[in-house]
Amino acid sequence: FPHSFEVCACRSVSLGEIVDAIKVKGANTIEEIGKFTDAGSCCKCCVSKKKDIGEVKMELYLEQILNKFKESK
């Protein structure tokens, strides 16, 4: 996914903003990502597949992004 990819539609948060929150600001949890970017702070559909109650499903979830960075450590 490109860094411009919108992960959180409610708050218009891009993948790049989330990556920055993790790599630069040190976010280690979904809550910390939300604190830095507002992602996942509204309907929560972007947090995980389980929480995605929308009719149109998200393509990428905060949980997946965070886990990818945790795996690479």
GROMACS .gro file of N, CA, C and O in nm:
model
  292
    1PHE      N    1   0.083  -0.119   0.000
    1PHE     CA    2   0.000   0.000   0.000
    1PHE      C    3   0.088   0.125   0.000
    1PHE      O    4   0.186   0.131   0.073
    2PRO      N    5   0.049   0.227  -0.075
    2PRO     CA    6   0.127   0.353  -0.074
    2PRO      C    7   0.102   0.429   0.057
    2PRO      O    8   0.000   0.409   0.123
    3HIS      N    9   0.194   0.515   0.094
    3HIS     CA   10   0.181   0.592   0.217
    3HIS      C   11   0.060   0.685   0.215
    3HIS      O   12   0.013   0.727   0.320
    4SER      N   13   0.010   0.715   0.096
    4SER     CA   14  -0.107   0.802   0.083
    4SER      C   15  -0.239   0.726   0.103
    4SER      O   16  -0.345   0.786   0.110
    5PHE      N   17  -0.231   0.593   0.115
    5PHE     CA   18  -0.350   0.509   0.130
    5PHE      C   19  -0.425   0.548   0.257
    5PHE      O   20  -0.367   0.556   0.365
    6GLU      N   21  -0.555   0.573   0.245
    6GLU     CA   22  -0.636   0.612   0.360
    6GLU      C   23  -0.676   0.489   0.441
    6GLU      O   24  -0.748   0.403   0.393
    7VAL      N   25  -0.628   0.483   0.563
    7VAL     CA   26  -0.657   0.370   0.652
    7VAL      C   27  -0.782   0.399   0.734
    7VAL      O   28  -0.867   0.313   0.753
    8CYS      N   29  -0.794   0.521   0.784
    8CYS     CA   30  -0.909   0.562   0.865
    8CYS      C   31  -0.990   0.665   0.788
    8CYS      O   32  -0.949   0.781   0.776
    9ALA      N   33  -1.105   0.623   0.736
    9ALA     CA   34  -1.189   0.712   0.655
    9ALA      C   35  -1.258   0.818   0.741
    9ALA      O   36  -1.276   0.931   0.698
   10CYS      N   37  -1.296   0.783   0.863
   10CYS     CA   38  -1.366   0.879   0.951
   10CYS      C   39  -1.281   1.002   0.980
   10CYS      O   40  -1.332   1.113   0.985
   11ARG      N   41  -1.153   0.980   1.002
   11ARG     CA   42  -1.062   1.089   1.039
   11ARG      C   43  -0.963   1.124   0.928
   11ARG      O   44  -0.873   1.204   0.949
   12SER      N   45  -0.979   1.062   0.812
   12SER     CA   46  -0.892   1.086   0.695
   12SER      C   47  -0.744   1.071   0.729
   12SER      O   48  -0.662   1.158   0.702
   13VAL      N   49  -0.710   0.956   0.789
   13VAL     CA   50  -0.572   0.930   0.830
   13VAL      C   51  -0.508   0.834   0.731
   13VAL      O   52  -0.563   0.728   0.701
   14SER      N   53  -0.390   0.873   0.682
   14SER     CA   54  -0.320   0.791   0.583
   14SER      C   55  -0.225   0.691   0.648
   14SER      O   56  -0.189   0.705   0.765
   15LEU      N   57  -0.185   0.594   0.569
   15LEU     CA   58  -0.087   0.495   0.615
   15LEU      C   59   0.042   0.565   0.655
   15LEU      O   60   0.103   0.529   0.756
   16GLY      N   61   0.083   0.666   0.581
   16GLY     CA   62   0.205   0.740   0.612
   16GLY      C   63   0.200   0.804   0.749
   16GLY      O   64   0.299   0.803   0.823
   17GLU      N   65   0.085   0.859   0.786
   17GLU     CA   66   0.070   0.920   0.919
   17GLU      C   67   0.080   0.815   1.029
   17GLU      O   68   0.137   0.840   1.135
   18ILE      N   69   0.027   0.698   1.003
   18ILE     CA   70   0.032   0.590   1.101
   18ILE      C   71   0.174   0.537   1.114
   18ILE      O   72   0.223   0.515   1.225
   19VAL      N   73   0.243   0.519   1.002
   19VAL     CA   74   0.383   0.475   1.004
   19VAL      C   75   0.468   0.576   1.082
   19VAL      O   76   0.552   0.538   1.164
   20ASP      N   77   0.444   0.705   1.060
   20ASP     CA   78   0.516   0.810   1.132
   20ASP      C   79   0.490   0.801   1.283
   20ASP      O   80   0.583   0.813   1.363
   21ALA      N   81   0.366   0.776   1.320
   21ALA     CA   82   0.331   0.763   1.462
   21ALA      C   83   0.406   0.647   1.527
   21ALA      O   84   0.451   0.656   1.641
   22ILE      N   85   0.424   0.539   1.451
   22ILE     CA   86   0.492   0.421   1.504
   22ILE      C   87   0.644   0.441   1.505
   22ILE      O   88   0.709   0.422   1.608
   23LYS      N   89   0.700   0.480   1.391
   23LYS     CA   90   0.845   0.489   1.377
   23LYS      C   91   0.906   0.611   1.444
   23LYS      O   92   1.011   0.601   1.506
   24VAL      N   93   0.842   0.726   1.432
   24VAL     CA   94   0.900   0.851   1.483
   24VAL      C   95   0.853   0.882   1.625
   24VAL      O   96   0.933   0.916   1.712
   25LYS      N   97   0.724   0.866   1.647
   25LYS     CA   98   0.668   0.903   1.778
   25LYS      C   99   0.664   0.788   1.877
   25LYS      O  100   0.632   0.807   1.993
   26GLY      N  101   0.694   0.666   1.831
   26GLY     CA  102   0.705   0.551   1.920
   26GLY      C  103   0.575   0.487   1.963
   26GLY      O  104   0.571   0.419   2.066
   27ALA      N  105   0.468   0.502   1.886
   27ALA     CA  106   0.340   0.438   1.920
   27ALA      C  107   0.355   0.286   1.918
   27ALA      O  108   0.408   0.230   1.822
   28ASN      N  109   0.311   0.221   2.025
   28ASN     CA  110   0.320   0.075   2.036
   28ASN      C  111   0.186   0.007   2.049
   28ASN      O  112   0.179  -0.115   2.055
   29THR      N  113   0.079   0.085   2.060
   29THR     CA  114  -0.055   0.029   2.077
   29THR      C  115  -0.152   0.102   1.984
   29THR      O  116  -0.124   0.210   1.936
   30ILE      N  117  -0.269   0.042   1.967
   30ILE     CA  118  -0.375   0.104   1.889
   30ILE      C  119  -0.414   0.238   1.953
   30ILE      O  120  -0.436   0.337   1.885
   31GLU      N  121  -0.419   0.240   2.085
   31GLU     CA  122  -0.456   0.361   2.158
   31GLU      C  123  -0.355   0.474   2.133
   31GLU      O  124  -0.392   0.590   2.117
   32GLU      N  125  -0.226   0.439   2.133
   32GLU     CA  126  -0.122   0.540   2.108
   32GLU      C  127  -0.129   0.591   1.964
   32GLU      O  128  -0.111   0.710   1.940
   33ILE      N  129  -0.157   0.503   1.870
   33ILE     CA  130  -0.174   0.547   1.731
   33ILE      C  131  -0.290   0.645   1.725
   33ILE      O  132  -0.282   0.749   1.660
   34GLY      N  133  -0.398   0.616   1.794
   34GLY     CA  134  -0.514   0.705   1.799
   34GLY      C  135  -0.481   0.840   1.861
   34GLY      O  136  -0.527   0.943   1.815
   35LYS      N  137  -0.397   0.836   1.966
   35LYS     CA  138  -0.358   0.960   2.033
   35LYS      C  139  -0.280   1.051   1.939
   35LYS      O  140  -0.302   1.172   1.936
   36PHE      N  141  -0.190   0.993   1.861
   36PHE     CA  142  -0.106   1.071   1.770
   36PHE      C  143  -0.174   1.110   1.639
   36PHE      O  144  -0.141   1.211   1.579
   37THR      N  145  -0.268   1.025   1.591
   37THR     CA  146  -0.325   1.048   1.458
   37THR      C  147  -0.476   1.064   1.454
   37THR      O  148  -0.530   1.105   1.353
   38ASP      N  149  -0.545   1.025   1.559
   38ASP     CA  150  -0.693   1.021   1.564
   38ASP      C  151  -0.750   0.897   1.495
   38ASP      O  152  -0.870   0.874   1.499
   39ALA      N  153  -0.666   0.817   1.431
   39ALA     CA  154  -0.714   0.695   1.364
   39ALA      C  155  -0.773   0.600   1.467
   39ALA      O  156  -0.720   0.582   1.576
   40GLY      N  157  -0.885   0.540   1.433
   40GLY     CA  158  -0.949   0.443   1.521
   40GLY      C  159  -1.023   0.506   1.637
   40GLY      O  160  -1.066   0.435   1.728
   41SER      N  161  -1.041   0.637   1.636
   41SER     CA  162  -1.105   0.703   1.749
   41SER      C  163  -1.253   0.733   1.727
   41SER      O  164  -1.319   0.788   1.812
   42CYS      N  165  -1.305   0.695   1.612
   42CYS     CA  166  -1.445   0.726   1.583
   42CYS      C  167  -1.527   0.596   1.579
   42CYS      O  168  -1.566   0.547   1.683
   43CYS      N  169  -1.549   0.539   1.463
   43CYS     CA  170  -1.633   0.418   1.452
   43CYS      C  171  -1.557   0.290   1.484
   43CYS      O  172  -1.617   0.187   1.509
   44LYS      N  173  -1.424   0.296   1.479
   44LYS     CA  174  -1.333   0.184   1.510
   44LYS      C  175  -1.329   0.073   1.405
   44LYS      O  176  -1.267  -0.030   1.424
   45CYS      N  177  -1.393   0.094   1.289
   45CYS     CA  178  -1.391  -0.007   1.182
   45CYS      C  179  -1.250  -0.031   1.129
   45CYS      O  180  -1.219  -0.139   1.080
   46CYS      N  181  -1.162   0.069   1.140
   46CYS     CA  182  -1.026   0.054   1.086
   46CYS      C  183  -0.932  -0.017   1.184
   46CYS      O  184  -0.819  -0.046   1.150
   47VAL      N  185  -0.978  -0.046   1.304
   47VAL     CA  186  -0.892  -0.108   1.405
   47VAL      C  187  -0.861  -0.253   1.371
   47VAL      O  188  -0.747  -0.296   1.372
   48SER      N  189  -0.964  -0.332   1.342
   48SER     CA  190  -0.944  -0.474   1.310
   48SER      C  191  -1.062  -0.527   1.230
   48SER      O  192  -1.169  -0.467   1.229
   49LYS      N  193  -1.040  -0.640   1.167
   49LYS     CA  194  -1.145  -0.703   1.088
   49LYS      C  195  -1.267  -0.734   1.176
   49LYS      O  196  -1.381  -0.719   1.135
   50LYS      N  197  -1.241  -0.773   1.299
   50LYS     CA  198  -1.346  -0.808   1.394
   50LYS      C  199  -1.435  -0.687   1.427
   50LYS      O  200  -1.555  -0.701   1.445
   51LYS      N  201  -1.373  -0.569   1.433
   51LYS     CA  202  -1.448  -0.447   1.468
   51LYS      C  203  -1.507  -0.377   1.346
   51LYS      O  204  -1.579  -0.279   1.360
   52ASP      N  205  -1.476  -0.427   1.227
   52ASP     CA  206  -1.524  -0.364   1.103
   52ASP      C  207  -1.670  -0.402   1.079
   52ASP      O  208  -1.701  -0.506   1.024
   53ILE      N  209  -1.758  -0.313   1.121
   53ILE     CA  210  -1.902  -0.340   1.109
   53ILE      C  211  -1.961  -0.274   0.985
   53ILE      O  212  -2.080  -0.285   0.959
   54GLY      N  213  -1.877  -0.205   0.910
   54GLY     CA  214  -1.924  -0.134   0.791
   54GLY      C  215  -1.967  -0.229   0.680
   54GLY      O  216  -1.922  -0.343   0.673
   55GLU      N  217  -2.054  -0.180   0.596
   55GLU     CA  218  -2.102  -0.260   0.482
   55GLU      C  219  -1.987  -0.284   0.384
   55GLU      O  220  -1.968  -0.394   0.334
   56VAL      N  221  -1.911  -0.178   0.357
   56VAL     CA  222  -1.793  -0.190   0.272
   56VAL      C  223  -1.674  -0.211   0.365
   56VAL      O  224  -1.647  -0.128   0.452
   57LYS      N  225  -1.607  -0.324   0.353
   57LYS     CA  226  -1.498  -0.360   0.443
   57LYS      C  227  -1.369  -0.285   0.411
   57LYS      O  228  -1.342  -0.253   0.296
   58MET      N  229  -1.291  -0.259   0.513
   58MET     CA  230  -1.162  -0.192   0.498
   58MET      C  231  -1.064  -0.289   0.432
   58MET      O  232  -1.079  -0.410   0.443
   59GLU      N  233  -0.961  -0.235   0.368
   59GLU     CA  234  -0.859  -0.319   0.305
   59GLU      C  235  -0.738  -0.340   0.395
   59GLU      O  236  -0.663  -0.435   0.377
   60LEU      N  237  -0.719  -0.250   0.490
   60LEU     CA  238  -0.602  -0.254   0.577
   60LEU      C  239  -0.645  -0.205   0.715
   60LEU      O  240  -0.716  -0.105   0.726
   61TYR      N  241  -0.601  -0.275   0.819
   61TYR     CA  242  -0.642  -0.241   0.955
   61TYR      C  243  -0.523  -0.197   1.040
   61TYR      O  244  -0.410  -0.242   1.020
   62LEU      N  245  -0.550  -0.112   1.138
   62LEU     CA  246  -0.445  -0.064   1.230
   62LEU      C  247  -0.373  -0.181   1.296
   62LEU      O  248  -0.251  -0.180   1.311
   63GLU      N  249  -0.450  -0.282   1.334
   63GLU     CA  250  -0.393  -0.401   1.398
   63GLU      C  251  -0.287  -0.466   1.308
   63GLU      O  252  -0.181  -0.506   1.356
   64GLN      N  253  -0.316  -0.479   1.180
   64GLN     CA  254  -0.222  -0.540   1.084
   64GLN      C  255  -0.095  -0.457   1.074
   64GLN      O  256   0.015  -0.512   1.071
   65ILE      N  257  -0.110  -0.325   1.066
   65ILE     CA  258   0.006  -0.237   1.052
   65ILE      C  259   0.094  -0.246   1.175
   65ILE      O  260   0.215  -0.264   1.165
   66LEU      N  261   0.033  -0.238   1.293
   66LEU     CA  262   0.107  -0.245   1.418
   66LEU      C  263   0.180  -0.379   1.432
   66LEU      O  264   0.297  -0.384   1.467
   67ASN      N  265   0.112  -0.488   1.398
   67ASN     CA  266   0.173  -0.621   1.407
   67ASN      C  267   0.291  -0.635   1.312
   67ASN      O  268   0.391  -0.700   1.345
   68LYS      N  269   0.281  -0.576   1.194
   68LYS     CA  270   0.390  -0.581   1.096
   68LYS      C  271   0.516  -0.517   1.154
   68LYS      O  272   0.626  -0.570   1.139
   69PHE      N  273   0.500  -0.403   1.221
   69PHE     CA  274   0.615  -0.336   1.281
   69PHE      C  275   0.669  -0.412   1.401
   69PHE      O  276   0.790  -0.415   1.423
   70LYS      N  277   0.583  -0.476   1.477
   70LYS     CA  278   0.628  -0.555   1.592
   70LYS      C  279   0.707  -0.677   1.546
   70LYS      O  280   0.804  -0.715   1.609
   71GLU      N  281   0.665  -0.738   1.434
   71GLU     CA  282   0.734  -0.855   1.378
   71GLU      C  283   0.873  -0.819   1.329
   71GLU      O  284   0.964  -0.899   1.336
   72SER      N  285   0.889  -0.698   1.277
   72SER     CA  286   1.017  -0.659   1.219
   72SER      C  287   1.122  -0.614   1.322
   72SER      O  288   1.235  -0.584   1.287
   73LYS      N  289   1.083  -0.609   1.448
   73LYS     CA  290   1.178  -0.570   1.554
   73LYS      C  291   1.267  -0.683   1.596
   73LYS      O  292   1.241  -0.794   1.590
   0.00000   0.00000   0.00000
